[in-house]
Amino acid sequence: QVRLVESGGGSVQPGGSLRLSCAAPGSIFSTADMGWYRQAPGKRRDLVAVSISGGEKNYADSVKGRFTISRDNAKNTVYLQMNSLKPEDTAVYYCNANGIGTDPVSAQAYDYDYWGRGTQVTVSS
């Protein structure tokens, strides 16, 4: 089972900024749809932003204009730049990789949906 590795969470005051990073295996990164989700206590896990392998990017309405997702294919890393943070952005943020891979031995295609352990983001004065 592949586990993605997130970093960059922390505590910040309202209006501040944080950048999250997520490293994924090089074998899947260039063709994976890479996304960030978040889950606040007592709430469901929701999509924040996704970077489609073909280049399209989509954002939740609540973060449009404040958050930016980007990917560095050379480093197999996806980033989430979060600006103008609000208390309601407080949550555990999870990285996700979703796509179709090819087994290197059998050459069989397989669906994958990998997650990180999550990183806490707290916005509070």
Short mmCIF file of C-alpha atoms in Angstrom, two decimals:
data_model
loop_
_atom_site.label_atom_id
_atom_site.label_comp_id
_atom_site.label_asym_id
_atom_site.label_seq_id
_atom_site.Cartn_x
_atom_site.Cartn_y
_atom_site.Cartn_z
CA GLN A 1 0.00 0.00 0.00
CA VAL A 2 1.41 3.35 -1.02
CA ARG A 3 1.29 6.12 1.59
CA LEU A 4 1.67 9.72 0.54
CA VAL A 5 3.73 12.03 2.77
CA GLU A 6 2.36 15.46 3.66
CA SER A 7 4.16 18.32 5.37
CA GLY A 8 3.72 22.01 6.09
CA GLY A 9 0.77 22.16 8.45
CA GLY A 10 0.75 24.27 11.59
CA SER A 11 -0.92 27.10 13.45
CA VAL A 12 -1.41 30.56 12.00
CA GLN A 13 -3.43 33.68 12.73
CA PRO A 14 -6.36 34.69 10.55
CA GLY A 15 -5.11 36.32 7.37
CA GLY A 16 -1.89 34.33 7.45
CA SER A 17 -0.47 31.85 4.95
CA LEU A 18 0.76 28.27 4.91
CA ARG A 19 2.06 25.99 2.19
CA LEU A 20 1.40 22.27 2.28
CA SER A 21 3.51 19.76 0.40
CA CYS A 22 2.83 16.17 -0.58
CA ALA A 23 5.34 13.75 -2.07
CA ALA A 24 4.15 10.82 -4.15
CA PRO A 25 5.96 7.91 -5.84
CA GLY A 26 7.54 8.84 -9.12
CA SER A 27 5.97 5.78 -10.76
CA ILE A 28 2.50 7.34 -10.58
CA PHE A 29 2.95 11.07 -10.09
CA SER A 30 3.02 12.29 -13.69
CA THR A 31 -0.25 10.56 -14.57
CA ALA A 32 -2.09 10.90 -11.24
CA ASP A 33 -4.80 13.35 -10.38
CA MET A 34 -3.42 14.95 -7.21
CA GLY A 35 -5.83 16.46 -4.74
CA TRP A 36 -6.09 18.03 -1.32
CA TYR A 37 -9.01 17.25 0.97
CA ARG A 38 -9.80 18.48 4.46
CA GLN A 39 -11.81 17.24 7.39
CA ALA A 40 -12.87 19.32 10.36
CA PRO A 41 -13.98 17.66 13.63
CA GLY A 42 -17.43 16.14 13.27
CA LYS A 43 -17.59 16.86 9.54
CA ARG A 44 -17.06 14.83 6.39
CA ARG A 45 -13.87 14.93 4.34
CA ASP A 46 -14.31 17.40 1.48
CA LEU A 47 -12.33 18.21 -1.63
CA VAL A 48 -10.35 21.45 -1.40
CA ALA A 49 -8.45 21.45 -4.68
CA VAL A 50 -7.39 19.02 -7.38
CA SER A 51 -4.72 19.11 -10.05
CA ILE A 52 -5.74 16.89 -12.94
CA SER A 53 -2.87 15.15 -14.72
CA GLY A 54 -3.84 16.85 -17.97
CA GLY A 55 -3.37 20.31 -16.42
CA GLU A 56 -6.85 21.36 -15.29
CA LYS A 57 -7.24 22.60 -11.72
CA ASN A 58 -10.44 22.74 -9.71
CA TYR A 59 -11.19 24.35 -6.37
CA ALA A 60 -13.92 24.31 -3.77
CA ASP A 61 -15.90 27.53 -3.87
CA SER A 62 -14.89 28.32 -0.29
CA VAL A 63 -11.19 28.56 -1.21
CA LYS A 64 -11.27 30.08 -4.70
CA GLY A 65 -9.03 33.10 -4.92
CA ARG A 66 -7.22 32.20 -1.68
CA PHE A 67 -5.71 28.75 -2.28
CA THR A 68 -3.53 27.62 -5.18
CA ILE A 69 -2.65 24.04 -6.06
CA SER A 70 0.49 23.36 -8.05
CA ARG A 71 2.65 20.38 -8.91
CA ASP A 72 6.33 19.86 -9.62
CA ASN A 73 6.68 16.76 -11.74
CA ALA A 74 10.46 16.81 -11.37
CA LYS A 75 10.11 16.50 -7.58
CA ASN A 76 6.98 14.32 -7.62
CA THR A 77 5.40 16.82 -5.26
CA VAL A 78 2.10 18.66 -5.15
CA TYR A 79 1.67 21.88 -3.18
CA LEU A 80 -1.24 23.77 -1.69
CA GLN A 81 -0.51 27.45 -1.11
CA MET A 82 -3.06 28.80 1.34
CA ASN A 83 -3.39 32.56 1.73
CA SER A 84 -5.83 34.76 3.64
CA LEU A 85 -6.57 31.88 5.98
CA LYS A 86 -9.76 31.94 8.00
CA PRO A 87 -10.74 30.12 11.20
CA GLU A 88 -13.13 28.00 9.15
CA ASP A 89 -10.14 26.63 7.23
CA THR A 90 -9.10 24.79 10.39
CA ALA A 91 -9.02 21.06 9.63
CA VAL A 92 -6.82 18.08 8.97
CA TYR A 93 -5.65 18.30 5.38
CA TYR A 94 -5.13 15.11 3.41
CA CYS A 95 -3.28 14.53 0.15
CA ASN A 96 -4.77 12.15 -2.42
CA ALA A 97 -3.46 10.50 -5.57
CA ASN A 98 -5.98 8.93 -7.91
CA GLY A 99 -5.51 7.31 -11.29
CA ILE A 100 -4.74 4.23 -13.31
CA GLY A 101 -1.36 2.56 -13.03
CA THR A 102 0.39 -0.28 -14.81
CA ASP A 103 1.91 -3.17 -12.91
CA PRO A 104 5.60 -3.29 -13.90
CA VAL A 105 5.69 -7.10 -13.87
CA SER A 106 2.38 -8.18 -15.37
CA ALA A 107 1.70 -4.97 -17.33
CA GLN A 108 -1.86 -5.15 -16.02
CA ALA A 109 -3.68 -1.87 -15.47
CA TYR A 110 -5.05 -1.15 -12.01
CA ASP A 111 -7.01 1.64 -10.35
CA TYR A 112 -5.39 3.35 -7.37
CA ASP A 113 -6.54 5.79 -4.72
CA TYR A 114 -3.80 6.65 -2.25
CA TRP A 115 -3.95 8.89 0.83
CA GLY A 116 -1.58 10.55 3.23
CA ARG A 117 -1.94 10.50 7.00
CA GLY A 118 -3.01 14.13 7.10
CA THR A 119 -1.53 17.34 8.47
CA GLN A 120 -3.25 19.66 10.93
CA VAL A 121 -3.94 23.27 9.96
CA THR A 122 -5.21 25.54 12.72
CA VAL A 123 -6.25 29.13 12.11
CA SER A 124 -6.85 31.02 15.32
CA SER A 125 -6.13 34.33 16.95
#
